[in-house]
Every structure is written in structure tokens, then in C-alpha cells.
mmCIF file of C-alpha atoms and ligand atoms in Angstrom:
data_model
loop_
_atom_site.group_PDB
_atom_site.id
_atom_site.type_symbol
_atom_site.label_atom_id
_atom_site.label_comp_id
_atom_site.label_asym_id
_atom_site.label_seq_id
_atom_site.Cartn_x
_atom_site.Cartn_y
_atom_site.Cartn_z
ATOM 1 C CA UNK A 806 107.506 102.592 113.039
ATOM 2 C CA UNK A 807 105.271 100.794 114.455
ATOM 3 C CA UNK A 808 104.671 97.202 113.810
ATOM 4 C CA UNK A 809 101.904 94.896 115.007
ATOM 5 C CA UNK A 810 103.338 91.356 114.886
ATOM 6 C CA UNK A 811 100.796 88.489 115.304
ATOM 7 C CA UNK A 812 101.664 84.837 115.228
ATOM 8 C CA UNK A 813 99.415 82.205 114.602
ATOM 9 C CA UNK A 814 99.741 78.558 115.595
ATOM 10 C CA UNK A 815 96.926 76.995 113.786
ATOM 11 C CA UNK A 816 97.511 74.173 110.646
ATOM 12 C CA UNK A 817 93.200 73.090 109.985
ATOM 13 C CA UNK A 818 93.382 74.537 107.019
ATOM 14 C CA UNK A 819 95.395 71.470 105.439
ATOM 15 C CA UNK A 820 95.814 67.754 106.232
ATOM 16 C CA UNK A 821 99.572 67.736 107.839
ATOM 17 C CA UNK A 822 100.410 69.165 111.175
ATOM 18 C CA UNK A 823 103.698 70.856 111.864
ATOM 19 C CA UNK A 824 102.730 73.707 110.222
ATOM 20 C CA UNK A 825 101.148 75.032 113.478
ATOM 21 C CA UNK A 826 105.143 75.356 115.084
ATOM 22 C CA UNK A 827 106.151 77.883 111.760
ATOM 23 C CA UNK A 828 105.885 80.801 114.609
ATOM 24 C CA UNK A 829 107.519 79.650 116.760
ATOM 25 C CA UNK A 830 110.832 78.507 114.611
ATOM 26 C CA UNK A 831 111.010 82.034 113.173
ATOM 27 C CA UNK A 832 110.724 83.784 116.277
ATOM 28 C CA UNK A 833 113.498 81.293 118.048
ATOM 29 C CA UNK A 834 115.438 82.227 115.288
ATOM 30 C CA UNK A 835 115.916 85.582 115.758
ATOM 31 C CA UNK A 836 112.861 87.202 113.421
ATOM 32 C CA UNK A 837 111.749 89.167 116.791
ATOM 33 C CA UNK A 838 114.892 90.676 117.850
ATOM 34 C CA UNK A 839 116.217 91.743 114.484
ATOM 35 C CA UNK A 840 112.829 93.613 113.916
ATOM 36 C CA UNK A 841 113.843 95.223 117.118
ATOM 37 C CA UNK A 842 117.050 96.170 116.955
ATOM 38 C CA UNK A 843 118.389 95.882 112.941
ATOM 39 C CA UNK A 844 115.439 97.066 111.493
ATOM 40 C CA UNK A 845 114.351 99.677 114.757
ATOM 41 C CA UNK A 846 110.191 98.673 114.860
ATOM 42 C CA UNK A 847 108.838 99.502 117.927
ATOM 43 C CA UNK A 848 107.044 95.674 117.879
ATOM 44 C CA UNK A 849 103.653 95.279 119.716
ATOM 45 C CA UNK A 850 103.951 91.795 120.078
ATOM 46 C CA UNK A 851 101.589 89.749 122.973
ATOM 47 C CA UNK A 852 104.605 87.118 123.059
ATOM 48 C CA UNK A 853 102.121 84.756 122.419
ATOM 49 C CA UNK A 854 102.221 81.659 119.810
ATOM 50 C CA UNK A 855 98.079 81.795 118.882
ATOM 51 C CA UNK A 856 96.843 78.473 119.046
ATOM 52 C CA UNK A 857 92.913 79.587 119.436
ATOM 53 C CA UNK A 858 92.477 76.094 121.511
ATOM 54 C CA UNK A 859 89.346 77.491 123.634
ATOM 55 C CA UNK A 860 87.139 78.742 120.439
ATOM 56 C CA UNK A 861 87.693 75.969 118.445
ATOM 57 C CA UNK A 862 84.952 73.561 118.372
ATOM 58 C CA UNK A 863 84.955 70.134 119.300
ATOM 59 C CA UNK A 864 82.053 69.188 116.956
ATOM 60 C CA UNK A 865 82.938 69.902 113.201
ATOM 61 C CA UNK A 866 81.970 67.670 110.185
ATOM 62 C CA UNK A 867 82.563 68.405 106.736
ATOM 63 C CA UNK A 868 80.460 71.339 104.874
ATOM 64 C CA UNK A 869 79.809 72.328 101.619
ATOM 65 C CA UNK A 870 83.008 70.165 101.050
ATOM 66 C CA UNK A 871 84.821 71.811 103.549
ATOM 67 C CA UNK A 872 86.886 70.484 106.353
ATOM 68 C CA UNK A 873 86.920 71.454 109.730
ATOM 69 C CA UNK A 874 84.759 74.664 108.412
ATOM 70 C CA UNK A 875 84.102 75.924 112.158
ATOM 71 C CA UNK A 876 87.710 76.071 113.260
ATOM 72 C CA UNK A 877 89.118 77.276 110.486
ATOM 73 C CA UNK A 878 85.587 80.538 110.794
ATOM 74 C CA UNK A 879 86.704 80.731 114.362
ATOM 75 C CA UNK A 880 90.145 81.140 114.234
ATOM 76 C CA UNK A 881 89.911 83.783 110.878
ATOM 77 C CA UNK A 882 87.718 85.756 113.376
ATOM 78 C CA UNK A 883 89.417 85.904 116.286
ATOM 79 C CA UNK A 884 92.502 86.669 113.953
ATOM 80 C CA UNK A 885 90.433 89.461 111.716
ATOM 81 C CA UNK A 886 90.033 90.802 115.205
ATOM 82 C CA UNK A 887 93.323 91.333 116.189
ATOM 83 C CA UNK A 888 94.581 92.350 112.815
ATOM 84 C CA UNK A 889 92.121 94.763 112.959
ATOM 85 C CA UNK A 890 93.400 96.136 115.814
ATOM 86 C CA UNK A 891 97.051 96.673 114.813
ATOM 87 C CA UNK A 892 95.752 98.426 111.422
ATOM 88 C CA UNK A 893 93.211 100.673 112.992
ATOM 89 C CA UNK A 894 96.239 102.178 115.446
ATOM 90 C CA UNK A 895 98.251 102.590 112.252
ATOM 91 C CA UNK A 896 100.439 99.652 112.550
ATOM 92 C CA UNK A 897 101.999 97.614 110.229
ATOM 93 C CA UNK A 898 100.451 94.215 110.549
ATOM 94 C CA UNK A 899 103.315 91.320 110.086
ATOM 95 C CA UNK A 900 100.981 87.630 110.700
ATOM 96 C CA UNK A 901 103.362 84.584 111.154
ATOM 97 C CA UNK A 902 101.593 81.843 110.128
ATOM 98 C CA UNK A 903 100.188 78.890 109.999
ATOM 99 C CA UNK A 904 98.928 77.452 106.943
ATOM 100 C CA UNK A 905 97.047 79.634 104.128
ATOM 101 C CA UNK A 906 93.340 79.551 105.328
ATOM 102 C CA UNK A 907 94.668 82.139 107.740
ATOM 103 C CA UNK A 908 94.618 85.180 105.252
ATOM 104 C CA UNK A 909 91.259 84.857 106.428
ATOM 105 C CA UNK A 910 91.200 86.514 108.549
ATOM 106 C CA UNK A 911 94.157 89.245 107.928
ATOM 107 C CA UNK A 912 92.943 90.827 104.824
ATOM 108 C CA UNK A 913 89.748 90.885 106.373
ATOM 109 C CA UNK A 914 90.933 92.662 109.175
ATOM 110 C CA UNK A 915 93.275 94.863 106.893
ATOM 111 C CA UNK A 916 90.571 95.474 104.390
ATOM 112 C CA UNK A 917 88.139 96.796 107.008
ATOM 113 C CA UNK A 918 90.592 99.294 108.594
ATOM 114 C CA UNK A 919 91.988 100.623 105.549
ATOM 115 C CA UNK A 920 88.681 101.132 104.541
ATOM 116 C CA UNK A 921 87.787 102.816 107.892
ATOM 117 C CA UNK A 922 91.407 105.277 107.747
ATOM 118 C CA UNK A 923 91.886 106.326 104.425
ATOM 119 C CA UNK A 924 88.210 105.693 102.520
ATOM 120 C CA UNK A 925 90.118 103.636 100.276
ATOM 121 C CA UNK A 926 89.870 100.144 98.774
ATOM 122 C CA UNK A 927 93.196 98.082 99.774
ATOM 123 C CA UNK A 928 94.380 95.341 97.386
ATOM 124 C CA UNK A 929 96.409 92.357 97.721
ATOM 125 C CA UNK A 930 99.147 90.516 96.156
ATOM 126 C CA UNK A 931 99.187 87.438 96.562
ATOM 127 C CA UNK A 932 102.672 85.457 95.888
ATOM 128 C CA UNK A 933 102.217 81.321 95.896
ATOM 129 C CA UNK A 934 102.317 78.478 93.481
ATOM 130 C CA UNK A 935 98.457 77.985 93.922
ATOM 131 C CA UNK A 936 95.767 80.120 93.672
ATOM 132 C CA UNK A 937 94.059 79.655 96.185
ATOM 133 C CA UNK A 938 90.684 80.615 94.657
ATOM 134 C CA UNK A 939 88.689 77.403 94.594
ATOM 135 C CA UNK A 940 84.492 77.932 96.301
ATOM 136 C CA UNK A 941 84.303 75.345 98.661
ATOM 137 C CA UNK A 942 82.431 73.346 95.337
ATOM 138 C CA UNK A 943 85.339 73.361 93.222
ATOM 139 C CA UNK A 944 88.320 72.347 95.219
ATOM 140 C CA UNK A 945 88.895 68.638 95.167
ATOM 141 C CA UNK A 946 91.121 68.584 98.507
ATOM 142 C CA UNK A 947 88.196 70.083 100.661
ATOM 143 C CA UNK A 948 91.112 71.864 102.293
ATOM 144 C CA UNK A 949 90.632 75.651 102.882
ATOM 145 C CA UNK A 950 93.954 76.205 102.647
ATOM 146 C CA UNK A 951 93.226 76.148 98.532
ATOM 147 C CA UNK A 952 89.760 78.493 99.367
ATOM 148 C CA UNK A 953 90.681 81.722 101.396
ATOM 149 C CA UNK A 954 91.082 84.078 97.994
ATOM 150 C CA UNK A 955 87.687 82.999 97.224
ATOM 151 C CA UNK A 956 86.108 83.613 100.847
ATOM 152 C CA UNK A 957 87.647 87.331 100.297
ATOM 153 C CA UNK A 958 86.667 88.137 97.103
ATOM 154 C CA UNK A 959 83.589 87.325 97.305
ATOM 155 C CA UNK A 960 83.491 84.833 95.191
ATOM 156 C CA UNK A 961 82.150 81.970 98.179
ATOM 157 C CA UNK A 962 79.780 83.178 100.119
ATOM 158 C CA UNK A 963 78.098 81.876 102.992
ATOM 159 C CA UNK A 964 75.042 82.418 105.534
ATOM 160 C CA UNK A 965 75.545 80.299 108.146
ATOM 161 C CA UNK A 966 77.352 82.319 110.824
ATOM 162 C CA UNK A 967 79.512 79.644 112.246
ATOM 163 C CA UNK A 968 81.066 78.587 109.004
ATOM 164 C CA UNK A 969 82.007 81.938 107.430
ATOM 165 C CA UNK A 970 78.763 83.594 107.435
ATOM 166 C CA UNK A 971 80.578 86.627 109.702
ATOM 167 C CA UNK A 972 82.465 88.179 107.398
ATOM 168 C CA UNK A 973 80.950 91.265 105.698
ATOM 169 C CA UNK A 974 81.399 93.165 102.447
ATOM 170 C CA UNK A 975 83.471 96.025 103.903
ATOM 171 C CA UNK A 976 86.013 92.966 105.009
ATOM 172 C CA UNK A 977 86.712 92.101 102.117
ATOM 173 C CA UNK A 978 88.324 92.778 98.689
ATOM 174 C CA UNK A 979 88.229 93.359 95.283
ATOM 175 C CA UNK A 980 88.806 91.289 92.404
ATOM 176 C CA UNK A 981 90.077 94.086 90.493
ATOM 177 C CA UNK A 982 92.811 94.895 93.026
ATOM 178 C CA UNK A 983 94.333 91.366 93.394
ATOM 179 C CA UNK A 984 97.120 90.213 91.659
ATOM 180 C CA UNK A 985 99.028 86.962 91.405
ATOM 181 C CA UNK A 986 102.682 86.326 91.428
ATOM 182 C CA UNK A 987 104.629 82.720 90.615
ATOM 183 C CA UNK A 988 101.549 80.479 90.143
ATOM 184 C CA UNK A 989 102.141 77.161 88.977
ATOM 185 C CA UNK A 990 99.542 74.750 90.386
ATOM 186 C CA UNK A 991 96.319 75.477 89.533
ATOM 187 C CA UNK A 992 93.287 73.479 89.624
ATOM 188 C CA UNK A 993 90.518 73.271 86.806
ATOM 189 C CA UNK A 994 87.724 74.992 88.176
ATOM 190 C CA UNK A 995 90.185 77.549 89.342
ATOM 191 C CA UNK A 996 91.597 78.337 86.262
ATOM 192 C CA UNK A 997 87.923 78.928 85.001
ATOM 193 C CA UNK A 998 87.376 81.454 87.661
ATOM 194 C CA UNK A 999 90.699 83.757 87.397
ATOM 195 C CA UNK A 1000 88.779 83.148 83.368
ATOM 196 C CA UNK A 1001 85.631 84.431 84.273
ATOM 197 C CA UNK A 1002 86.576 87.018 86.620
ATOM 198 C CA UNK A 1003 89.809 88.426 84.196
ATOM 199 C CA UNK A 1004 91.984 88.632 87.298
ATOM 200 C CA UNK A 1005 95.490 89.546 86.942
ATOM 201 C CA UNK A 1006 97.820 86.623 87.602
ATOM 202 C CA UNK A 1007 101.307 86.645 87.313
ATOM 203 C CA UNK A 1008 102.532 83.113 86.600
ATOM 204 C CA UNK A 1009 106.261 81.269 85.964
ATOM 205 C CA UNK A 1010 105.389 81.219 82.689
ATOM 206 C CA UNK A 1011 105.384 85.324 82.563
ATOM 207 C CA UNK A 1012 108.609 85.429 85.141
ATOM 208 C CA UNK A 1013 110.514 83.154 82.722
ATOM 209 C CA UNK A 1014 109.519 85.285 79.721
ATOM 210 C CA UNK A 1015 109.733 88.875 81.226
ATOM 211 C CA UNK A 1016 111.627 88.685 84.034
ATOM 212 C CA UNK A 1017 111.294 89.611 87.772
ATOM 213 C CA UNK A 1018 111.847 93.166 86.964
ATOM 214 C CA UNK A 1019 109.425 93.586 84.375
ATOM 215 C CA UNK A 1020 106.679 91.101 85.941
ATOM 216 C CA UNK A 1021 107.109 93.181 89.171
ATOM 217 C CA UNK A 1022 106.335 96.609 87.046
ATOM 218 C CA UNK A 1023 103.437 94.862 85.772
ATOM 219 C CA UNK A 1024 102.563 94.098 88.655
ATOM 220 C CA UNK A 1025 101.837 96.989 90.876
ATOM 221 C CA UNK A 1026 100.985 99.215 87.531
ATOM 222 C CA UNK A 1027 97.964 97.279 87.094
ATOM 223 C CA UNK A 1028 97.228 98.032 91.441
ATOM 224 C CA UNK A 1029 98.906 101.863 90.882
ATOM 225 C CA UNK A 1030 100.128 104.195 92.733
ATOM 226 C CA UNK A 1031 98.603 104.822 96.115
ATOM 227 C CA UNK A 1032 97.044 101.799 96.983
ATOM 228 C CA UNK A 1033 97.806 100.366 100.309
ATOM 229 C CA UNK A 1034 98.520 97.124 99.435
ATOM 230 C CA UNK A 1035 98.282 93.387 101.835
ATOM 231 C CA UNK A 1036 100.988 91.479 100.571
ATOM 232 C CA UNK A 1037 100.373 87.669 101.671
ATOM 233 C CA UNK A 1038 103.179 85.542 100.920
ATOM 234 C CA UNK A 1039 103.100 81.384 100.512
ATOM 235 C CA UNK A 1040 106.367 79.835 101.337
ATOM 236 C CA UNK A 1041 105.582 77.449 98.663
ATOM 237 C CA UNK A 1042 106.130 80.443 96.453
ATOM 238 C CA UNK A 1043 109.789 79.638 96.042
ATOM 239 C CA UNK A 1044 111.586 76.647 94.636
ATOM 240 C CA UNK A 1045 111.385 73.651 96.091
ATOM 241 C CA UNK A 1046 115.356 74.043 96.504
ATOM 242 C CA UNK A 1047 115.259 76.741 98.665
ATOM 243 C CA UNK A 1048 111.781 75.865 100.593
ATOM 244 C CA UNK A 1049 111.226 72.783 100.905
ATOM 245 C CA UNK A 1050 109.265 72.393 103.774
ATOM 246 C CA UNK A 1051 106.437 73.007 103.379
ATOM 247 C CA UNK A 1052 102.770 71.144 102.866
ATOM 248 C CA UNK A 1053 102.591 71.702 99.147
ATOM 249 C CA UNK A 1054 105.642 71.820 97.256
ATOM 250 C CA UNK A 1055 105.433 72.647 93.693
ATOM 251 C CA UNK A 1056 108.750 72.700 91.436
ATOM 252 C CA UNK A 1057 110.312 74.896 89.055
ATOM 253 C CA UNK A 1058 109.268 77.765 91.218
ATOM 254 C CA UNK A 1059 110.974 81.346 92.791
ATOM 255 C CA UNK A 1060 114.450 81.382 93.189
ATOM 256 C CA UNK A 1061 115.846 82.791 97.202
ATOM 257 C CA UNK A 1062 116.300 86.148 94.799
ATOM 258 C CA UNK A 1063 113.602 86.290 92.855
ATOM 259 C CA UNK A 1064 111.394 86.092 96.422
ATOM 260 C CA UNK A 1065 113.446 89.071 97.998
ATOM 261 C CA UNK A 1066 113.140 90.690 95.384
ATOM 262 C CA UNK A 1067 109.111 90.296 95.266
ATOM 263 C CA UNK A 1068 109.297 92.206 98.662
ATOM 264 C CA UNK A 1069 111.774 94.656 97.953
ATOM 265 C CA UNK A 1070 109.740 96.177 95.399
ATOM 266 C CA UNK A 1071 106.694 96.054 97.056
ATOM 267 C CA UNK A 1072 108.454 97.315 100.373
ATOM 268 C CA UNK A 1073 109.525 100.237 98.084
ATOM 269 C CA UNK A 1074 106.234 101.226 96.664
ATOM 270 C CA UNK A 1075 105.492 102.730 100.306
ATOM 271 C CA UNK A 1076 102.386 101.568 100.306
ATOM 272 C CA UNK A 1077 102.368 97.935 101.726
ATOM 273 C CA UNK A 1078 100.313 98.298 105.432
ATOM 274 C CA UNK A 1079 100.194 93.979 105.712
ATOM 275 C CA UNK A 1080 102.303 91.047 105.387
ATOM 276 C CA UNK A 1081 101.429 87.812 105.979
ATOM 277 C CA UNK A 1082 104.261 84.867 106.063
ATOM 278 C CA UNK A 1083 102.377 81.243 105.707
ATOM 279 C CA UNK A 1084 102.808 78.083 104.845
ATOM 280 C CA UNK A 1085 106.392 76.902 106.448
ATOM 281 C CA UNK A 1086 106.477 73.480 107.617
ATOM 282 C CA UNK A 1087 109.392 72.910 110.132
ATOM 283 C CA UNK A 1088 108.895 69.252 110.747
ATOM 284 C CA UNK A 1089 108.965 68.581 107.011
ATOM 285 C CA UNK A 1090 112.595 68.917 106.507
ATOM 286 C CA UNK A 1091 115.246 66.026 107.354
ATOM 287 C CA UNK A 1092 118.190 68.346 109.294
ATOM 288 C CA UNK A 1093 115.666 70.997 111.290
ATOM 289 C CA UNK A 1094 114.088 73.095 108.355
ATOM 290 C CA UNK A 1095 116.933 75.625 108.879
ATOM 291 C CA UNK A 1096 116.856 76.341 105.304
ATOM 292 C CA UNK A 1097 113.045 77.128 104.913
ATOM 293 C CA UNK A 1098 113.247 79.043 107.988
ATOM 294 C CA UNK A 1099 115.892 80.589 106.809
ATOM 295 C CA UNK A 1100 114.446 81.642 103.636
ATOM 296 C CA UNK A 1101 111.193 83.096 105.587
ATOM 297 C CA UNK A 1102 112.904 85.256 107.871
ATOM 298 C CA UNK A 1103 114.842 87.226 104.424
ATOM 299 C CA UNK A 1104 111.647 87.738 102.837
ATOM 300 C CA UNK A 1105 110.265 89.240 105.749
ATOM 301 C CA UNK A 1106 112.911 91.404 105.738
ATOM 302 C CA UNK A 1107 113.135 92.350 102.540
ATOM 303 C CA UNK A 1108 109.853 93.426 102.751
ATOM 304 C CA UNK A 1109 110.288 95.249 106.150
ATOM 305 C CA UNK A 1110 112.780 96.929 103.448
ATOM 306 C CA UNK A 1111 116.189 95.856 105.357
ATOM 307 C CA UNK A 1112 118.227 95.031 102.395
ATOM 308 C CA UNK A 1113 117.417 98.266 100.518
ATOM 309 C CA UNK A 1114 119.866 101.129 100.780
HETATM 310 N N1 LIG B 1368 94.603 74.263 94.624
HETATM 311 C C1 LIG B 1368 94.759 72.428 96.255
HETATM 312 C C2 LIG B 1368 93.644 72.774 97.045
HETATM 313 O O1 LIG B 1368 92.904 73.548 96.512
HETATM 314 C C3 LIG B 1368 95.912 73.416 96.726
HETATM 315 C C4 LIG B 1368 96.487 74.310 97.584
HETATM 316 C C5 LIG B 1368 97.138 74.449 98.095
HETATM 317 N N2 LIG B 1368 97.547 76.103 98.904
HETATM 318 C C6 LIG B 1368 98.282 76.705 99.974
HETATM 319 N N3 LIG B 1368 97.780 77.477 100.950
HETATM 320 N N4 LIG B 1368 99.557 75.943 99.735
HETATM 321 O O2 LIG B 1368 93.343 71.689 97.561
HETATM 322 MN MN1 MN B 1369 100.900 77.669 98.197
HETATM 323 MN MN1 MN B 1370 98.564 79.604 99.365
#
């Protein structure tokens, strides 16, 4: 059981500092030892929380309404290479963020490696309060953590090499292979995009109506068996009761158990190839972020099959 771990201390996809400290907080809570000893993974980890300081440009004016476009582009391009290298060697890839903009790097990396290794198109399950599918033009905030899915699906494109022009077709995923779970705070422009492209989305309303068990059956049914899956888990999908330390909390979210259950179900398919855990911000919780960090560790363990008999 080979696992590649990438720790990404990056917060430039949004405005609040602190989310860059999450990988260290998760690792200090003993996550790596748990992966090695309890879950018996052979963990390939360079022992570093990457800050990418050497590649972040000093000058980074807004471009197409995006904030820090060159920084996010450079970091995600480097991350894409790291993730690709792990996935190419057949390792499961666990990435600890960082804000959700880093998914541009992780998913582009796995999508390309999976294509090369299996000739198949990878599916993405995006668990989040938000859709993160704004284009630079539909975004109100200009924060790139609200745009990764647009770049990954090609709904947003850019020729300028240092502003995501590096993303090529073999690193993209199809909107048909994308499934959302947990949505409850979607911008107007995003709703239009979701409707126009017929993107599969299970909102909190659907979870209330059908229950999480049925929703997972439907979500995995949409993807179909035997399709490699990348799970991108934003901790703000959980209700702030369980995960208060996050930059853009939205009430009315998943319980801790529903979050764990999602990760367990995806693990059970046997098709999970990568997991991102993002948007944990230890600095936003009064008593040391222990709750949110613990919730994050729980999600990771469930995604790796820990809680299944
Ligand atoms: N939709 C809002 C925006 O585009 C919020 C995005 C929040 N994203 C996140 N990864 N937490 O700015
Ligand atoms: Mn979110
Ligand atoms: Mn997100």
C-alpha cells in the first residue's frame, strides 16, 4: 500500500492567513504515524510543508479580476508535477492544503497520470459548501479558491502561461465526470454554469430529502463503477458546529458522521486514487483549532478505509 503525501502550506487563493498552517497542525496531531502504523501505508513524504516561496513572484497585480493569479498559477503548476509524480508511480496521493485553489494542482496531476496509466478519464467528487466553479468573470470576490473547478474543466481558459496557461487538455476533467456533495452557498453565476452544463450536484436539500446513504448511491451511480475517483474534500462542507475553523463557514452543513460516511463510501468503491483535504484554518478557532483538525483527520482516515471492517 503505497501512499504519496504532499503538504501544501498555501493561502494565496483567498484572503485570510492561517490556512497555510493546516498541514503542520494535521501532521503534529500524528497523522503521518497513524497512516504508517495503524493504516499500514508505506508513506512517501519528503518531510516538508511546501511554501513555494522561491517561485512566488513579487509582482502579482490582478488579472481578469483574479487576485494573486501568478502566485496561485505557479504554486499549482509545481504541485501538479509533485502529485503527477506520485500518481504516475501508482501511489495513492494525499494532499493536505492549503486553500481549495490547490486542487488545480492536485487534480490536474492525477488526471494526467491516470490517463497515462489506465487510458481512462478520472471522476471528481467535490465535497463542499461551495461549488468553486466561478470563472474569473463570474466571481464577485476574485479569490481563486472559488474558481478551481472552472479551470480544471476548461470552463475557464487562459493562454497566458503564468496565469494558468500551463493547464493542458490531458490535465483536465470532464464536467460529466464531476459530482458535488454538500452544496449550500452557490453564487448566481455558478448556478447558471451548473444548470447550463447539467452538472451533477447533491445539495444539502438533497441530503435532507433522501438521506446521505441514498445520496451516496446516486452520486457513485452517476460516476459508474470502475472509474478512478479523485475526492476533493473542503472541510467547510461540514457544519461549523463540527468544523468552525475555516475561512468561509456556512451554517446548515454536514454532520461529522455524514462527512465521514461520504469518505467511507468513496473508499469502499475501491476506485479512489487521491484525496485532498483543504480549507482547515487553525488560526480561526478560539481553543487551538483542535475540533477542526480532528474532523480533518477523521475524514482522511475514513477515506483511507480505516473505519470499515
Ligand atoms: N463563491 C465564493 C467565491 O467565489 C466563495 C468560495 C469559497 N471557496 C472555498 N474553497 N471555500 O469567492
Ligand atoms: Mn467551501
Ligand atoms: Mn472549496
